[in-house]
């Protein structure tokens, strides 16, 4: 099989193009795709710490601290000591952060709908299932 026909090439191209589209979409909300990802995880996990947030987003702790500093400077998140374990710092969306996330999430949802245009619900579900299987295959070493 020619390299241009390999699954990896198609996955990479789809990731590159959809990520660029997401960057453009969330720019309307005044944030980056990385910031939108962090706000999304924080909206589902209020009080999470930076290390766990970095793990969930598959970034280094240094990258996460830089991203959190920018979000905090803009008033989108608040970092406070854990009420029991004072050395742990909890991260939460501020009211403004929740508003920006809601705006960005609506833009991402609109993009998601555009990506699925022309696909039936069954096809969309099949794409999700196939991609999930590919991820599981990639995570299994030695296959």
Coordinates of N, CA and C in Angstrom, one line a residue:
X1 N 0.9 -1.2 0.0 CA 0.0 0.0 0.0 C 0.9 1.2 0.0
X2 N 0.6 2.2 -0.8 CA 1.3 3.4 -0.9 C 1.1 4.2 0.4
X3 N 2.1 4.9 0.9 CA 2.0 5.7 2.1 C 0.8 6.6 2.1
X4 N 0.4 7.2 1.0 CA -0.7 8.1 0.9 C -2.0 7.5 1.2
X5 N -2.1 6.2 1.1 CA -3.3 5.5 1.4 C -3.5 4.9 2.8
X6 N -2.4 5.1 3.6 CA -2.4 4.6 4.9 C -3.4 5.4 5.8
X7 N -4.0 4.7 6.7 CA -5.0 5.2 7.7 C -4.4 6.4 8.5
X8 N -3.1 6.3 8.9 CA -2.5 7.3 9.6 C -2.5 8.7 8.9
X9 N -2.2 8.6 7.6 CA -2.2 9.9 6.8 C -3.6 10.6 6.9
X10 N -4.7 9.8 6.7 CA -6.0 10.3 6.7 C -6.4 10.8 8.1
X11 N -6.0 10.1 9.1 CA -6.3 10.6 10.5 C -5.6 11.9 10.8
X12 N -4.3 12.0 10.4 CA -3.5 13.2 10.7 C -4.1 14.4 9.9
X13 N -4.5 14.1 8.6 CA -5.1 15.2 7.9 C -6.4 15.7 8.5
X14 N -7.2 14.8 8.9 CA -8.5 15.1 9.5 C -8.3 15.9 10.8
X15 N -7.3 15.4 11.6 CA -7.0 16.1 12.9 C -6.5 17.5 12.6
X16 N -5.6 17.7 11.7 CA -5.0 19.0 11.4 C -6.0 20.0 10.9
X17 N -6.9 19.5 10.0 CA -7.9 20.4 9.4 C -9.0 20.8 10.4
X18 N -9.5 19.8 11.2 CA -10.5 20.0 12.1 C -10.0 20.9 13.3
X19 N -8.7 20.7 13.7 CA -8.2 21.5 14.8 C -8.1 23.0 14.3
X20 N -7.6 23.2 13.1 CA -7.6 24.6 12.5 C -9.0 25.2 12.5
X21 N -10.0 24.4 12.1 CA -11.3 24.9 12.1 C -11.8 25.2 13.5
X22 N -11.4 24.4 14.5 CA -11.8 24.7 15.9 C -11.1 25.9 16.4
X23 N -9.8 26.1 16.1 CA -9.1 27.3 16.5 C -9.8 28.6 15.9
X24 N -10.2 28.5 14.7 CA -10.9 29.6 14.1 C -12.3 29.9 14.7
X25 N -13.0 28.8 15.1 CA -14.3 28.9 15.7 C -14.2 29.6 17.1
X26 N -13.3 29.1 17.9 CA -13.3 29.6 19.3 C -12.6 31.0 19.4
X27 N -11.9 31.3 18.3 CA -11.3 32.7 18.3 C -12.4 33.7 18.4
X28 N -13.6 33.4 17.9 CA -14.7 34.3 18.1 C -15.1 34.6 19.5
X29 N -14.8 33.6 20.4 CA -15.1 33.8 21.8 C -13.9 34.4 22.5
X30 N -12.8 34.7 21.8 CA -11.6 35.3 22.4 C -10.7 34.4 23.1
X31 N -10.7 33.1 22.8 CA -9.8 32.1 23.4 C -9.2 31.2 22.3
X32 N -8.3 30.4 22.8 CA -7.7 29.4 21.9 C -8.3 28.0 22.1
X33 N -8.1 27.1 21.2 CA -8.6 25.8 21.3 C -8.1 25.1 22.6
X34 N -6.8 25.3 22.9 CA -6.3 24.7 24.2 C -7.0 25.3 25.4
X35 N -7.3 26.6 25.4 CA -8.0 27.2 26.5 C -9.4 26.7 26.5
X36 N -10.0 26.5 25.4 CA -11.4 26.0 25.4 C -11.4 24.5 25.9
X37 N -10.4 23.8 25.6 CA -10.3 22.4 26.2 C -10.2 22.4 27.7
X38 N -9.4 23.3 28.2 CA -9.2 23.4 29.6 C -10.5 23.9 30.3
X39 N -11.2 24.9 29.7 CA -12.5 25.3 30.3 C -13.5 24.2 30.2
X40 N -13.5 23.4 29.2 CA -14.5 22.3 29.1 C -14.3 21.3 30.2
X41 N -13.0 20.9 30.4 CA -12.7 20.0 31.5 C -13.1 20.6 32.9
X42 N -12.8 21.9 33.1 CA -13.1 22.5 34.3 C -14.6 22.6 34.5
X43 N -15.3 22.8 33.4 CA -16.8 22.9 33.6 C -17.4 21.6 34.1
X44 N -16.8 20.5 33.7 CA -17.2 19.2 34.2 C -16.6 18.7 35.5
X45 N -15.5 19.4 35.9 CA -14.7 18.9 37.1 C -14.3 20.1 37.9
X46 N -15.2 20.8 38.5 CA -14.9 22.0 39.3 C -14.0 21.5 40.5
X47 N -13.0 22.3 40.8 CA -12.1 22.0 41.9 C -11.0 21.0 41.6
X48 N -10.8 20.6 40.3 CA -9.7 19.8 39.9 C -8.4 20.5 40.1
X49 N -7.3 19.8 40.2 CA -6.0 20.4 40.4 C -5.3 20.4 39.0
X50 N -4.2 21.2 39.0 CA -3.5 21.4 37.7 C -2.9 20.1 37.1
X51 N -2.4 19.3 38.0 CA -1.8 18.0 37.6 C -2.8 17.1 36.9
X52 N -4.0 17.0 37.5 CA -5.1 16.2 36.9 C -5.6 16.8 35.6
X53 N -5.7 18.1 35.6 CA -6.2 18.8 34.4 C -5.2 18.5 33.3
X54 N -3.9 18.6 33.6 CA -2.8 18.4 32.6 C -3.0 17.0 32.0
X55 N -3.2 16.0 32.9 CA -3.3 14.6 32.5 C -4.5 14.4 31.6
X56 N -5.7 15.0 31.9 CA -6.9 14.9 31.1 C -6.7 15.5 29.7
X57 N -5.9 16.5 29.6 CA -5.7 17.2 28.4 C -4.4 16.7 27.6
X58 N -3.7 15.8 28.2 CA -2.5 15.2 27.6 C -1.4 16.3 27.3
X59 N -1.2 17.2 28.3 CA -0.2 18.2 28.2 C 0.8 18.1 29.4
X60 N 1.9 18.8 29.3 CA 2.9 18.7 30.4 C 2.4 19.7 31.5
X61 N 2.8 19.4 32.7 CA 2.4 20.4 33.8 C 2.9 21.8 33.5
X62 N 4.1 22.0 32.9 CA 4.5 23.3 32.5 C 3.6 24.0 31.6
X63 N 3.2 23.3 30.5 CA 2.2 23.8 29.6 C 0.9 24.2 30.3
X64 N 0.5 23.3 31.2 CA -0.8 23.6 31.9 C -0.7 24.8 32.7
X65 N 0.4 25.0 33.5 CA 0.6 26.1 34.3 C 0.6 27.4 33.5
X66 N 1.2 27.4 32.4 CA 1.2 28.6 31.5 C -0.2 28.9 31.0
X67 N -0.9 27.9 30.6 CA -2.3 28.1 30.1 C -3.2 28.6 31.3
X68 N -3.0 28.1 32.5 CA -3.8 28.5 33.6 C -3.5 29.9 34.0
X69 N -2.2 30.3 33.9 CA -1.8 31.7 34.2 C -2.5 32.7 33.3
X70 N -2.6 32.3 32.0 CA -3.3 33.2 31.1 C -4.8 33.3 31.3
X71 N -5.4 32.1 31.7 CA -6.8 32.1 32.0 C -7.1 32.9 33.3
X72 N -6.2 32.8 34.3 CA -6.4 33.5 35.5 C -6.3 35.0 35.3
X73 N -5.3 35.4 34.6 CA -5.1 36.8 34.3 C -6.3 37.4 33.6
X74 N -7.0 36.7 32.8 CA -8.2 37.2 32.1 C -9.4 37.1 33.0
X75 N -9.3 36.5 34.2 CA -10.4 36.4 35.1 C -11.4 35.2 34.7
X76 N -10.9 34.2 34.0 CA -11.8 33.1 33.5 C -11.7 32.0 34.5
X77 N -10.7 31.9 35.3 CA -10.6 30.8 36.3 C -10.1 31.4 37.6
X78 N -10.4 30.7 38.7 CA -9.9 31.1 40.0 C -9.2 29.9 40.6
X79 N -8.0 30.1 41.2 CA -7.2 29.0 41.9 C -7.3 29.3 43.4
X80 N -7.7 28.4 44.2 CA -7.8 28.6 45.6 C -7.3 27.3 46.3
X81 N -6.8 27.5 47.5 CA -6.3 26.3 48.3 C -7.5 25.4 48.6
X82 N -7.2 24.1 48.6 CA -8.2 23.1 49.0 C -8.6 23.3 50.5
X83 N -9.9 23.2 50.8 CA -10.3 23.5 52.2 C -9.7 22.6 53.3
X84 N -9.3 21.4 52.9 CA -8.8 20.4 53.9 C -7.3 20.3 53.6
X85 N -6.9 20.1 52.4 CA -5.5 19.9 52.0 C -4.9 21.2 51.5
X86 N -4.5 22.0 52.3 CA -4.0 23.4 51.9 C -3.0 23.4 50.9
X87 N -2.2 22.4 50.7 CA -1.1 22.4 49.7 C -1.7 22.2 48.3
X88 N -2.9 21.6 48.2 CA -3.5 21.4 46.9 C -4.2 22.7 46.5
X89 N -4.1 23.0 45.2 CA -4.8 24.2 44.7 C -6.0 23.7 43.8
X90 N -7.2 24.1 44.1 CA -8.3 23.8 43.3 C -8.5 24.9 42.2
X91 N -9.0 24.4 41.1 CA -9.2 25.4 40.0 C -10.7 25.3 39.6
X92 N -11.3 26.5 39.5 CA -12.7 26.6 39.1 C -12.9 27.7 38.1
X93 N -14.0 27.5 37.3 CA -14.4 28.6 36.4 C -14.9 29.7 37.2
X94 N -14.6 30.9 36.8 CA -15.3 32.1 37.4 C -16.7 32.2 36.6
X95 N -17.5 33.1 37.1 CA -18.7 33.4 36.3 C -18.4 33.8 34.9
X96 N -17.4 34.7 34.8 CA -17.0 35.1 33.4 C -16.4 33.9 32.6
X97 N -15.7 33.1 33.3 CA -15.2 31.9 32.6 C -16.3 31.0 32.1
X98 N -17.3 30.8 32.9 CA -18.4 30.0 32.5 C -19.2 30.6 31.3
X99 N -19.2 31.9 31.3 CA -19.9 32.6 30.1 C -19.1 32.4 28.9
X100 N -17.8 32.6 29.0 CA -16.9 32.4 27.8 C -16.9 31.0 27.3
X101 N -16.9 30.0 28.3 CA -17.0 28.6 27.9 C -18.3 28.3 27.2
X102 N -19.4 28.8 27.7 CA -20.7 28.6 27.0 C -20.7 29.2 25.6
X103 N -20.1 30.3 25.4 CA -20.0 30.9 24.1 C -19.2 30.1 23.2
X104 N -18.0 29.7 23.7 CA -17.1 28.8 22.9 C -17.7 27.5 22.6
X105 N -18.4 26.9 23.6 CA -18.9 25.6 23.4 C -20.0 25.6 22.3
X106 N -20.8 26.7 22.3 CA -21.8 26.8 21.2 C -21.2 26.9 19.9
X107 N -20.0 27.6 19.8 CA -19.3 27.7 18.5 C -18.8 26.3 18.1
X108 N -18.2 25.6 19.0 CA -17.7 24.2 18.8 C -18.9 23.3 18.4
X109 N -20.0 23.4 19.0 CA -21.2 22.6 18.7 C -21.6 22.9 17.2
X110 N -21.6 24.2 16.8 CA -21.9 24.5 15.5 C -20.9 23.9 14.5
X111 N -19.6 24.0 14.8 CA -18.6 23.3 14.0 C -18.9 21.8 13.9
X112 N -19.2 21.2 15.0 CA -19.4 19.8 15.0 C -20.6 19.4 14.1
X113 N -21.6 20.2 14.1 CA -22.8 20.0 13.2 C -22.4 20.1 11.8
X114 N -21.5 21.1 11.5 CA -21.0 21.3 10.1 C -20.2 20.1 9.7
X115 N -19.4 19.6 10.6 CA -18.6 18.4 10.2 C -19.4 17.2 9.9
X116 N -20.6 17.1 10.5 CA -21.5 16.0 10.3 C -22.5 16.2 9.1
X117 N -22.4 17.3 8.5 CA -23.4 17.6 7.4 C -23.2 16.5 6.3
X118 N -24.4 16.0 5.9 CA -24.4 15.0 4.8 C -24.3 13.6 5.4
X119 N -24.0 13.5 6.7 CA -23.9 12.2 7.3 C -25.2 11.9 8.0
X120 N -25.7 10.6 7.9 CA -26.9 10.2 8.7 C -26.4 10.1 10.2
X121 N -27.4 9.9 11.0 CA -27.1 9.7 12.5 C -26.4 8.4 12.6
X122 N -26.7 7.4 11.8 CA -26.0 6.1 11.9 C -24.6 6.2 11.4
X123 N -24.4 7.0 10.4 CA -23.0 7.2 9.9 C -22.1 8.0 10.9
X124 N -22.7 9.0 11.5 CA -22.0 9.7 12.5 C -21.7 8.8 13.7
X125 N -22.6 8.0 14.1 CA -22.3 7.1 15.2 C -21.2 6.1 14.8
X126 N -21.3 5.6 13.6 CA -20.3 4.7 13.1 C -18.9 5.4 13.1
X127 N -18.8 6.6 12.7 CA -17.5 7.3 12.7 C -17.0 7.4 14.1
X128 N -17.8 7.7 15.0 CA -17.4 7.8 16.4 C -16.9 6.4 16.9
X129 N -17.6 5.4 16.6 CA -17.2 4.0 17.0 C -15.9 3.6 16.3
X130 N -15.8 3.8 15.0 CA -14.6 3.5 14.3 C -13.4 4.2 14.9
X131 N -13.5 5.5 15.2 CA -12.4 6.2 15.7 C -12.1 5.7 17.1
X132 N -13.1 5.4 17.9 CA -12.8 4.9 19.3 C -12.1 3.5 19.2
X133 N -12.4 2.7 18.2 CA -11.7 1.4 18.0 C -10.3 1.7 17.6
X134 N -10.0 2.7 16.7 CA -8.7 3.0 16.3 C -7.9 3.5 17.5
X135 N -8.4 4.3 18.3 CA -7.7 4.7 19.5 C -7.4 3.5 20.4
X136 N -8.3 2.6 20.6 CA -8.1 1.5 21.5 C -6.9 0.6 20.9
X137 N -6.9 0.5 19.5 CA -5.9 -0.3 18.9 C -4.5 0.4 19.0
X138 N -4.5 1.7 18.9 CA -3.3 2.4 19.1 C -2.7 2.4 20.5
X139 N -3.6 2.3 21.5 CA -3.2 2.2 22.9 C -2.7 0.8 23.3
X140 N -3.0 -0.2 22.5 CA -2.6 -1.5 22.8 C -1.2 -1.8 22.2
X141 N -0.2 -1.9 23.1 CA 1.2 -2.1 22.7 C 1.4 -3.4 22.0
X142 N 2.3 -3.4 21.0 CA 2.7 -4.6 20.4 C 1.8 -5.2 19.4
X143 N 0.8 -4.5 19.0 CA -0.2 -5.1 18.0 C 0.3 -4.8 16.6

